[in-house]
Short mmCIF file of C-alpha atoms and ligand atoms in Angstrom, two decimals:
data_model
loop_
_atom_site.label_atom_id
_atom_site.label_comp_id
_atom_site.label_asym_id
_atom_site.label_seq_id
_atom_site.Cartn_x
_atom_site.Cartn_y
_atom_site.Cartn_z
CA UNK W 20 130.19 -97.39 37.88
CA UNK W 21 129.65 -99.10 41.23
CA UNK W 22 126.21 -100.70 40.91
CA UNK W 23 123.94 -102.51 43.38
CA UNK W 24 121.41 -104.78 41.68
CA UNK W 25 118.46 -105.68 43.93
CA UNK W 26 116.86 -109.00 43.02
CA UNK W 27 118.68 -112.02 41.58
CA UNK W 28 115.94 -113.37 39.32
CA UNK W 29 116.78 -113.81 35.66
CA UNK W 30 116.54 -110.07 34.93
CA UNK W 31 118.69 -109.03 37.91
CA UNK W 32 121.23 -111.80 37.44
CA UNK W 33 121.63 -111.24 33.69
CA UNK W 34 121.78 -107.46 34.10
CA UNK W 35 124.40 -107.79 36.84
CA UNK W 36 126.51 -110.26 34.87
CA UNK W 37 126.51 -108.13 31.70
CA UNK W 38 127.19 -104.85 33.55
CA UNK W 39 130.14 -106.57 35.25
CA UNK W 40 131.30 -107.87 31.87
CA UNK W 41 131.19 -104.33 30.50
CA UNK W 42 133.54 -102.98 33.14
CA UNK W 43 131.30 -101.93 36.04
CA UNK W 44 131.64 -103.15 39.61
CA UNK W 45 128.44 -104.90 40.60
CA UNK W 46 127.00 -106.34 43.81
CA UNK W 47 123.89 -108.46 43.44
CA UNK W 48 121.61 -108.48 46.49
CA UNK W 49 118.90 -111.03 47.14
CA UNK W 50 117.44 -111.97 50.54
CA UNK W 51 117.27 -115.58 49.30
CA UNK W 52 120.51 -117.05 50.69
CA UNK W 53 120.53 -119.81 48.06
CA UNK W 54 120.55 -117.28 45.22
CA UNK W 55 123.19 -115.05 46.80
CA UNK W 56 125.28 -118.12 47.67
CA UNK W 57 125.07 -119.45 44.11
CA UNK W 58 126.37 -116.15 42.69
CA UNK W 59 129.23 -116.06 45.22
CA UNK W 60 130.27 -119.54 44.12
CA UNK W 61 130.20 -118.35 40.52
CA UNK W 62 126.97 -120.16 39.61
CA UNK W 63 123.71 -119.01 38.03
CA UNK W 64 120.90 -118.28 40.54
CA UNK W 65 118.28 -118.89 37.81
CA UNK W 66 118.22 -121.13 34.73
CA UNK W 67 119.33 -119.12 31.72
CA UNK W 68 121.66 -120.34 28.95
CA UNK W 69 125.20 -118.96 29.39
CA UNK W 70 124.42 -117.25 32.70
CA UNK W 71 126.56 -119.61 34.80
CA UNK W 72 129.64 -118.97 32.64
CA UNK W 73 129.08 -115.20 32.61
CA UNK W 74 128.70 -115.08 36.40
CA UNK W 75 131.69 -117.34 37.00
CA UNK W 76 133.91 -115.13 34.82
CA UNK W 77 132.72 -111.91 36.47
CA UNK W 78 133.14 -113.30 40.00
CA UNK W 79 136.63 -114.59 39.16
CA UNK W 80 137.66 -111.13 37.97
CA UNK W 81 136.27 -109.58 41.14
CA UNK W 82 133.78 -107.51 39.13
CA UNK W 83 130.71 -109.21 40.64
CA UNK W 84 129.83 -110.00 44.25
CA UNK W 85 126.64 -111.04 46.02
CA UNK W 86 125.00 -110.49 49.39
CA UNK W 87 121.72 -111.17 51.17
CA UNK W 88 121.80 -107.62 52.55
CA UNK W 89 120.53 -104.99 50.08
CA UNK W 90 121.37 -102.13 52.44
CA UNK W 91 125.01 -103.18 52.46
CA UNK W 92 125.03 -103.49 48.66
CA UNK W 93 123.55 -100.00 48.15
CA UNK W 94 125.94 -98.36 50.68
CA UNK W 95 128.90 -99.22 48.48
CA UNK W 96 127.26 -98.14 45.22
CA UNK W 97 126.70 -94.98 43.17
CA UNK W 98 123.66 -96.42 41.45
CA UNK W 99 121.11 -99.06 42.45
CA UNK W 100 118.84 -101.02 40.14
CA UNK W 101 115.55 -102.45 41.30
CA UNK W 102 115.12 -105.81 39.56
CA UNK W 103 112.54 -107.29 41.89
CA UNK W 104 109.39 -109.12 40.82
CA UNK W 105 106.05 -107.42 40.22
CA UNK W 106 103.71 -110.41 40.30
CA UNK W 107 100.02 -109.95 39.48
CA UNK W 108 97.45 -109.93 42.25
CA UNK W 109 94.29 -111.98 41.89
CA UNK W 110 92.48 -109.13 40.11
CA UNK W 111 95.36 -108.67 37.64
CA UNK W 112 96.66 -105.49 39.27
CA UNK W 113 100.33 -105.25 40.22
CA UNK W 114 101.63 -106.40 43.56
CA UNK W 115 104.18 -103.71 44.41
CA UNK W 116 105.24 -105.28 47.72
CA UNK W 117 108.77 -106.08 46.55
CA UNK W 118 109.25 -102.75 44.77
CA UNK W 119 108.22 -100.88 47.92
CA UNK W 120 110.47 -103.01 50.15
CA UNK W 121 113.45 -102.53 47.83
CA UNK W 122 112.83 -98.76 47.67
CA UNK W 123 112.77 -98.60 51.47
CA UNK W 124 116.01 -100.56 51.65
CA UNK W 125 117.68 -98.16 49.22
CA UNK W 126 116.40 -95.28 51.36
CA UNK W 127 117.76 -96.85 54.56
CA UNK W 128 121.15 -97.27 52.94
CA UNK W 129 121.19 -93.61 51.84
CA UNK W 130 120.26 -92.27 55.28
CA UNK W 131 123.18 -90.37 56.76
CA UNK W 132 125.35 -90.97 53.68
CA UNK W 133 127.05 -88.15 51.81
CA UNK W 134 127.47 -89.17 48.18
CA UNK W 135 124.84 -88.64 45.49
CA UNK W 136 123.06 -91.81 44.41
CA UNK W 137 120.73 -92.76 41.57
CA UNK W 138 117.84 -95.22 42.06
CA UNK W 139 116.83 -96.97 38.84
CA UNK W 140 113.67 -99.01 38.33
CA UNK W 141 114.24 -101.94 35.99
CA UNK W 142 111.29 -103.94 37.27
CA UNK W 143 108.26 -103.63 34.99
CA UNK W 144 105.96 -101.12 36.68
CA UNK W 145 102.94 -99.18 35.47
CA UNK W 146 103.34 -95.53 34.43
CA UNK W 147 103.49 -93.38 37.54
CA UNK W 148 104.98 -96.01 39.83
CA UNK W 149 108.58 -94.80 39.94
CA UNK W 150 107.55 -91.18 40.53
CA UNK W 151 104.59 -92.01 42.78
CA UNK W 152 105.79 -95.03 44.78
CA UNK W 153 109.56 -95.56 44.49
CA UNK W 154 110.57 -91.92 44.83
CA UNK W 155 108.50 -91.12 47.97
CA UNK W 156 109.51 -94.42 49.61
CA UNK W 157 113.21 -93.61 49.13
CA UNK W 158 112.65 -90.04 50.37
CA UNK W 159 110.85 -91.24 53.48
CA UNK W 160 113.38 -93.92 54.41
CA UNK W 161 116.43 -91.76 53.63
CA UNK W 162 115.29 -88.41 54.93
CA UNK W 163 116.68 -86.90 51.70
CA UNK W 164 114.96 -85.16 48.79
CA UNK W 165 114.85 -86.49 45.26
CA UNK W 166 116.48 -84.19 42.73
CA UNK W 167 118.98 -82.93 45.24
CA UNK W 168 119.89 -85.77 47.64
CA UNK W 169 119.46 -88.50 45.07
CA UNK W 170 118.36 -89.16 41.50
CA UNK W 171 115.58 -91.36 40.11
CA UNK W 172 115.33 -93.13 36.76
CA UNK W 173 113.54 -95.88 34.87
CA UNK W 174 115.47 -98.22 32.61
CA UNK W 175 113.11 -100.92 31.35
CA UNK W 176 114.46 -104.33 30.41
CA UNK W 177 113.54 -106.03 27.16
CA UNK W 178 115.20 -109.38 27.95
CA UNK W 179 113.67 -112.52 26.54
CA UNK W 180 114.13 -115.54 28.77
CA UNK W 181 116.43 -117.98 27.06
CA UNK W 182 118.08 -115.07 25.18
CA UNK W 183 118.48 -112.71 28.08
CA UNK W 184 122.28 -112.42 28.00
CA UNK W 185 122.40 -111.70 24.28
CA UNK W 186 119.56 -109.20 24.65
CA UNK W 187 121.44 -107.47 27.48
CA UNK W 188 124.75 -107.43 25.60
CA UNK W 189 123.36 -106.20 22.30
CA UNK W 190 119.96 -104.54 22.85
CA UNK W 191 117.87 -103.14 19.97
CA UNK W 192 117.61 -99.91 21.96
CA UNK W 193 118.11 -98.59 25.46
CA UNK W 194 115.40 -96.44 27.02
CA UNK W 195 116.05 -94.23 30.01
CA UNK W 196 113.36 -92.28 31.79
CA UNK W 197 114.84 -89.73 34.16
CA UNK W 198 113.68 -87.30 36.81
CA UNK W 199 116.38 -84.79 35.83
CA UNK W 200 119.58 -84.41 33.86
CA UNK W 201 121.83 -85.74 36.60
CA UNK W 202 119.77 -88.94 36.85
CA UNK W 203 119.86 -89.42 33.07
CA UNK W 204 123.61 -88.92 33.02
CA UNK W 205 124.13 -91.44 35.81
CA UNK W 206 122.26 -94.17 33.91
CA UNK W 207 123.86 -93.41 30.54
CA UNK W 208 127.27 -93.86 32.16
CA UNK W 209 126.37 -97.57 32.29
CA UNK W 210 125.85 -97.85 28.55
CA UNK W 211 128.65 -95.77 27.07
CA UNK W 212 129.98 -98.71 25.08
CA UNK W 213 126.69 -99.54 23.34
CA UNK W 214 126.11 -98.39 19.78
CA UNK W 215 122.33 -99.00 19.60
CA UNK W 216 119.70 -96.22 19.50
CA UNK W 217 119.35 -94.50 22.88
CA UNK W 218 116.25 -92.70 24.01
CA UNK W 219 115.93 -90.34 26.98
CA UNK W 220 112.36 -89.66 28.13
CA UNK W 221 110.34 -88.96 31.26
CA UNK W 222 109.87 -91.56 34.02
CA UNK W 223 106.29 -92.35 32.99
CA UNK W 224 107.10 -92.53 29.28
CA UNK W 225 109.84 -95.11 29.92
CA UNK W 226 107.44 -97.15 32.02
CA UNK W 227 104.79 -96.97 29.29
CA UNK W 228 107.26 -97.93 26.52
CA UNK W 229 107.81 -101.28 28.22
CA UNK W 230 104.07 -102.03 28.44
CA UNK W 231 103.25 -100.84 24.96
CA UNK W 232 106.13 -102.91 23.53
CA UNK W 233 105.06 -106.13 25.22
CA UNK W 234 101.39 -105.53 24.44
CA UNK W 235 102.23 -104.96 20.78
CA UNK W 236 104.35 -108.12 20.57
CA UNK W 237 101.61 -110.13 22.28
CA UNK W 238 99.12 -108.68 19.79
CA UNK W 239 101.41 -109.67 16.91
CA UNK W 240 101.50 -113.25 18.17
CA UNK W 241 97.74 -113.22 18.77
CA UNK W 242 97.15 -111.99 15.24
CA UNK W 243 99.45 -114.67 13.81
CA UNK W 244 97.46 -117.29 15.74
CA UNK W 245 94.16 -116.07 14.30
CA UNK W 246 95.52 -116.05 10.77
CA UNK W 247 96.91 -119.56 11.38
CA UNK W 248 93.55 -120.93 12.49
CA UNK W 249 91.92 -119.45 9.41
CA UNK W 250 94.67 -120.78 7.12
CA UNK W 251 94.22 -124.26 8.52
CA UNK W 252 90.46 -124.06 7.97
CA UNK W 253 90.84 -123.05 4.31
CA UNK W 254 93.70 -125.44 3.53
CA UNK W 255 96.67 -123.06 3.52
CA UNK W 256 99.98 -123.16 5.35
CA UNK W 257 100.15 -120.16 7.68
CA UNK W 258 103.92 -120.42 7.94
CA UNK W 259 104.22 -119.61 4.22
CA UNK W 260 101.62 -116.88 4.50
CA UNK W 261 103.42 -115.24 7.42
CA UNK W 262 106.74 -115.52 5.65
CA UNK W 263 105.27 -113.39 2.90
CA UNK W 264 103.69 -111.01 5.37
CA UNK W 265 106.84 -110.61 7.48
CA UNK W 266 108.95 -109.61 4.48
CA UNK W 267 107.16 -106.27 4.49
CA UNK W 268 109.67 -104.04 6.27
CA UNK W 269 106.80 -102.23 7.97
CA UNK W 270 105.72 -105.49 9.61
CA UNK W 271 108.94 -107.46 10.11
CA UNK W 272 109.30 -111.23 10.38
CA UNK W 273 109.62 -111.63 14.15
CA UNK W 274 106.89 -112.63 16.59
CA UNK W 275 104.69 -113.93 13.79
CA UNK W 276 105.07 -117.60 14.71
CA UNK W 277 101.66 -119.10 15.34
CA UNK W 278 101.33 -121.66 18.10
CA UNK W 279 99.44 -122.72 21.18
CA UNK W 280 99.43 -119.16 22.52
CA UNK W 281 101.81 -116.96 24.48
CA UNK W 282 102.80 -117.51 28.11
CA UNK W 283 105.62 -116.45 30.37
CA UNK W 284 106.14 -113.96 33.13
CA UNK W 285 105.57 -110.86 31.00
CA UNK W 286 103.14 -110.96 28.07
CA UNK W 287 100.03 -112.23 29.89
CA UNK W 288 100.51 -110.10 32.99
CA UNK W 289 101.59 -106.95 31.16
CA UNK W 290 98.64 -107.13 28.79
CA UNK W 291 96.21 -107.57 31.70
CA UNK W 292 97.80 -104.70 33.62
CA UNK W 293 97.59 -102.36 30.63
CA UNK W 294 94.00 -103.39 30.01
CA UNK W 295 93.06 -102.62 33.64
CA UNK W 296 94.85 -99.27 33.47
CA UNK W 297 92.91 -98.37 30.32
CA UNK W 298 89.60 -99.28 31.97
CA UNK W 299 90.44 -97.25 35.04
CA UNK W 300 91.46 -94.24 33.00
CA UNK W 301 88.42 -94.48 30.70
CA UNK W 302 90.60 -95.22 27.69
CA UNK W 303 89.76 -98.91 27.31
CA UNK W 304 91.62 -101.11 24.84
CA UNK W 305 89.37 -103.27 22.73
CA UNK W 306 92.32 -104.83 20.96
CA UNK W 307 94.01 -106.12 24.10
CA UNK W 308 90.77 -107.61 25.36
CA UNK W 309 90.49 -109.60 22.15
CA UNK W 310 94.16 -110.61 22.35
CA UNK W 311 93.65 -112.10 25.81
CA UNK W 312 90.44 -113.86 24.75
CA UNK W 313 92.19 -115.38 21.75
CA UNK W 314 95.15 -116.45 23.85
CA UNK W 315 92.86 -118.25 26.29
CA UNK W 316 91.26 -120.19 23.42
CA UNK W 317 94.42 -120.94 21.42
CA UNK W 318 95.72 -123.87 23.54
CA UNK W 319 92.33 -125.55 23.13
CA UNK W 320 92.87 -125.46 19.37
CA UNK W 321 95.61 -128.05 19.90
CA UNK W 322 93.26 -130.23 21.91
CA UNK W 323 90.62 -129.83 19.18
CA UNK W 324 93.10 -131.09 16.58
CA UNK W 325 93.93 -134.11 18.75
CA UNK W 326 90.28 -134.89 19.28
CA UNK W 327 89.48 -134.51 15.57
CA UNK W 328 92.17 -137.09 14.74
CA UNK W 329 91.43 -139.53 17.56
CA UNK W 330 87.64 -139.32 17.59
CA UNK W 331 87.43 -139.45 21.35
CA UNK W 332 90.17 -138.75 23.88
CA UNK W 333 88.59 -141.04 26.48
CA UNK W 334 91.17 -143.53 27.75
CA UNK W 335 93.74 -142.49 25.12
CA UNK W 336 97.37 -142.20 26.16
CA UNK W 337 98.59 -138.75 25.21
CA UNK W 338 102.22 -137.62 25.48
CA UNK W 339 102.32 -133.91 26.33
CA UNK W 340 105.74 -132.74 25.15
CA UNK W 341 107.08 -129.46 26.48
CA UNK W 342 105.85 -127.89 29.72
CA UNK W 343 107.96 -124.72 29.89
CA UNK W 344 106.24 -121.64 28.41
CA UNK W 345 108.93 -121.65 25.71
CA UNK W 346 112.22 -123.45 25.00
CA UNK W 347 115.52 -122.85 26.84
CA UNK W 348 113.90 -122.01 30.14
CA UNK W 349 112.49 -123.99 33.06
CA UNK W 350 109.87 -121.28 33.60
CA UNK W 351 106.27 -122.52 33.65
CA UNK W 352 104.57 -119.23 34.49
CA UNK W 353 101.41 -118.93 32.36
CA UNK W 354 102.56 -121.90 30.30
CA UNK W 355 100.01 -123.02 27.72
CA UNK W 356 100.82 -126.57 28.79
CA UNK W 357 98.50 -126.13 31.77
CA UNK W 358 95.23 -125.45 29.88
CA UNK W 359 96.18 -128.15 27.38
CA UNK W 360 96.87 -130.64 30.17
CA UNK W 361 93.61 -129.80 31.95
CA UNK W 362 91.53 -130.04 28.78
CA UNK W 363 93.08 -133.40 27.84
CA UNK W 364 92.44 -134.76 31.33
CA UNK W 365 88.88 -133.41 31.37
CA UNK W 366 88.25 -135.26 28.11
CA UNK W 367 89.39 -138.50 29.75
CA UNK W 368 92.88 -138.82 28.27
CA UNK W 369 95.71 -140.49 30.19
CA UNK W 370 98.39 -137.83 29.93
CA UNK W 371 102.13 -138.47 30.29
CA UNK W 372 104.17 -135.26 30.42
CA UNK W 373 107.76 -134.64 29.48
CA UNK W 374 110.05 -131.59 29.51
CA UNK W 375 113.85 -131.53 29.61
CA UNK W 376 113.90 -128.85 32.36
CA UNK W 377 110.43 -127.86 33.54
CA UNK W 378 108.98 -131.16 34.85
CA UNK W 379 109.11 -130.40 38.56
CA UNK W 380 107.97 -126.80 38.06
CA UNK W 381 104.98 -128.04 36.09
CA UNK W 382 104.10 -130.60 38.76
CA UNK W 383 104.13 -127.83 41.37
CA UNK W 384 101.72 -125.88 39.15
CA UNK W 385 99.39 -128.63 37.94
CA UNK W 386 99.30 -130.91 40.98
CA UNK W 387 101.05 -133.98 42.32
CA UNK W 388 98.95 -136.33 40.17
CA UNK W 389 100.86 -135.19 37.06
CA UNK W 390 102.61 -138.16 35.45
CA UNK W 391 106.11 -137.18 34.39
CA UNK W 392 108.18 -139.32 32.04
CA UNK W 393 111.93 -139.41 32.67
CA UNK W 394 112.72 -139.16 28.97
CA UNK W 395 111.19 -138.20 25.65
CA UNK W 396 111.25 -141.86 24.60
CA UNK W 397 109.44 -142.97 27.73
CA UNK W 398 106.71 -140.36 27.12
CA UNK W 399 106.19 -141.60 23.55
CA UNK W 400 106.21 -145.32 24.34
CA UNK W 401 102.76 -146.74 23.64
CA UNK W 402 101.14 -143.31 23.19
CA UNK W 403 98.11 -142.81 20.94
CA UNK W 404 99.02 -139.21 20.29
CA UNK W 405 101.83 -136.74 21.03
CA UNK W 406 100.98 -133.09 21.59
CA UNK W 407 103.91 -130.67 21.28
CA UNK W 408 103.60 -127.55 23.42
CA UNK W 409 107.25 -126.32 23.56
CA UNK W 410 109.58 -126.42 20.55
CA UNK W 411 112.63 -127.81 22.39
CA UNK W 412 115.68 -128.61 20.24
CA UNK W 413 115.65 -132.09 21.81
CA UNK W 414 112.27 -132.77 20.20
CA UNK W 415 113.33 -131.43 16.84
CA UNK W 416 116.41 -133.67 16.90
CA UNK W 417 114.33 -136.84 17.26
CA UNK W 418 114.26 -138.75 13.96
CA UNK W 419 110.64 -138.99 12.72
CA UNK W 420 110.99 -142.79 12.55
CA UNK W 421 111.22 -142.83 16.37
CA UNK W 422 107.60 -141.66 16.64
CA UNK W 423 106.55 -144.54 14.42
CA UNK W 424 108.67 -147.06 16.30
CA UNK W 425 107.60 -146.03 19.80
CA UNK W 426 103.98 -144.89 19.60
CA UNK W 427 100.94 -147.10 19.44
CA UNK W 428 99.56 -144.71 16.85
CA UNK W 429 102.15 -142.34 15.35
CA UNK W 430 99.93 -139.27 15.59
CA UNK W 431 101.62 -135.93 16.31
CA UNK W 432 99.75 -132.68 16.97
CA UNK W 433 102.32 -129.92 16.80
CA UNK W 434 101.33 -126.80 18.74
CA UNK W 435 104.57 -124.99 17.81
CA UNK W 436 105.46 -125.99 14.24
CA UNK W 437 108.44 -127.88 15.62
CA UNK W 438 108.78 -130.42 12.81
CA UNK W 439 109.05 -130.49 9.05
CA UNK W 440 105.67 -131.79 7.88
CA UNK W 441 107.15 -133.46 4.77
CA UNK W 442 109.81 -135.39 6.72
CA UNK W 443 107.31 -136.47 9.35
CA UNK W 444 104.76 -137.68 6.80
CA UNK W 445 107.41 -139.39 4.68
CA UNK W 446 108.38 -141.42 7.77
CA UNK W 447 104.76 -142.46 8.29
CA UNK W 448 103.79 -140.02 11.03
CA UNK W 449 100.22 -138.74 11.00
CA UNK W 450 101.11 -135.08 11.40
CA UNK W 451 98.84 -132.17 12.25
CA UNK W 452 99.93 -128.69 13.26
CA UNK W 453 98.63 -125.25 14.12
CA UNK W 454 98.18 -123.30 10.91
CA UNK W 455 98.91 -126.22 8.63
CA UNK W 456 95.96 -126.77 6.30
CA UNK W 457 95.57 -129.61 3.87
CA UNK W 458 96.18 -128.33 0.31
CA UNK W 459 93.53 -130.66 -1.09
CA UNK W 460 91.01 -128.54 0.69
CA UNK W 461 92.11 -125.21 -0.74
CA UNK W 462 92.33 -126.71 -4.22
CA UNK W 463 88.67 -127.69 -3.98
CA UNK W 464 87.50 -124.55 -2.25
CA UNK W 465 85.56 -122.02 -4.23
CA UNK W 466 85.79 -118.35 -3.27
C1 UDX Q 525 109.08 -111.16 26.79
C2 UDX Q 525 109.57 -109.99 25.92
O1 UDX Q 525 109.93 -110.46 24.63
C3 UDX Q 525 110.73 -109.30 26.57
O2 UDX Q 525 111.13 -108.19 25.81
C4 UDX Q 525 110.26 -108.86 27.95
O3 UDX Q 525 111.18 -108.10 28.58
C5 UDX Q 525 109.85 -110.06 28.76
O4 UDX Q 525 108.78 -110.71 28.09
P1 UDX Q 525 109.75 -113.67 27.26
O5 UDX Q 525 108.51 -113.72 28.10
O6 UDX Q 525 111.00 -114.20 27.84
O7 UDX Q 525 110.07 -112.17 26.83
O8 UDX Q 525 109.47 -114.51 25.95
P2 UDX Q 525 109.18 -114.23 24.41
O9 UDX Q 525 110.28 -114.83 23.62
O10 UDX Q 525 108.87 -112.84 24.15
O11 UDX Q 525 107.89 -115.14 24.19
C6 UDX Q 525 106.68 -114.93 24.92
C7 UDX Q 525 105.64 -115.95 24.53
O12 UDX Q 525 105.19 -115.73 23.19
C8 UDX Q 525 106.12 -117.40 24.57
O13 UDX Q 525 105.12 -118.21 25.14
C9 UDX Q 525 106.36 -117.75 23.12
O14 UDX Q 525 106.19 -119.13 22.89
C10 UDX Q 525 105.29 -116.93 22.44
N1 UDX Q 525 105.63 -116.58 21.06
C11 UDX Q 525 106.66 -115.73 20.79
C12 UDX Q 525 104.88 -117.10 20.02
O15 UDX Q 525 103.93 -117.87 20.24
N2 UDX Q 525 105.20 -116.75 18.74
C13 UDX Q 525 106.22 -115.91 18.44
O16 UDX Q 525 106.43 -115.63 17.25
C14 UDX Q 525 106.98 -115.38 19.49
#
């Protein structure tokens, strides 16, 4: 299939690279000349493990090209995929500026053309958006009618940053929402080689599946965080508890890792958007409200643990390790490092931050006064406490003795269960972590 992918963010770039890998001919369009240029040179336009290699291979084979002109990309294609951003507005509602612009560009490209074309929304949009916004915008700009001049579909992405290529190559399921049979057929032609479950639904149902999935996963994490806080209070290890819980096939082991809360470009914004939709439609979600409240408090739990160990944070040197919202990405959107950083500073701590990839992004978010260390060692040198916010492999690889050798007080507060408590304590580290209670406490506790 000849495909135009509009938007070279991590979703667009990974989708384009994998479609090209699977035998389709893909042109990636992004008005940002740096992104389009990177793809043409065979480089990744966004940080994502393996993406550079995948793009280089596809470009070399001639299966993938890039342009800054979406109209040109769509003219040569049978199917276009909208992979543009849907950032939240101040009130939490969706900013559909880029979706509308991309729809208009597809429409302009279709004007006066003969062949049938299918427009596919991959961007995360609220139920009703593809039928109510994308479709009319394409009709208006093209002068053609949906259902006869062109097809419309929704094909939500479930790509985790840091794992996006693997998720695109071997998805758990593919969901296609389609206006009509021809549209469904056009999208399924992309996925013939995949053996996973495939679901064909209406446009709105496909849009809703994406929101409900992310909201459920966010709720799972939020629940794990609550259980972890309780376990710590009563002297139990939440990791063991959740291991036992996750072995129930009805629950499953994934997304039960407690930590400093969820961040990223999807969970927080999708949960807010679904919450707002529920309020507007008089079907409010009490659960999601609680999930967001808990997620706002969870990073402060880490600060509470640091304060409990140090007494006061005033004047203390604290190494904040990990600024990206999760490992293997440089993305700092909604990172829990920001509320942790602010709370530490507000309590008078001298904070030195370190992240292998997200330092400059975090500085842009938190302000130019952020002190960034050039290395993990430099961040730890002379620190009174280290707070771990992202479970980077680089941190895990550090021998526990290094904390003792470098820090003024070898105190580690682990917001992501990065380290083995036994190994850390055996090396002389004073180790505290989310969900890790002291057994002495539970032994004494009476029901
Ligand atoms: C998510 C969805 O998983 C993906 O399907 C969707 O398309 C985009 O949004 P992503 O934001 O890349 O992907 O990250 P994900 O791995 O889902 O993690 C989201 C947040 O939850 C991170 O901050 C992570 O640290 C946190 N998390 C995740 C936990 O705290 N515990 C867990 O067990 C899992």
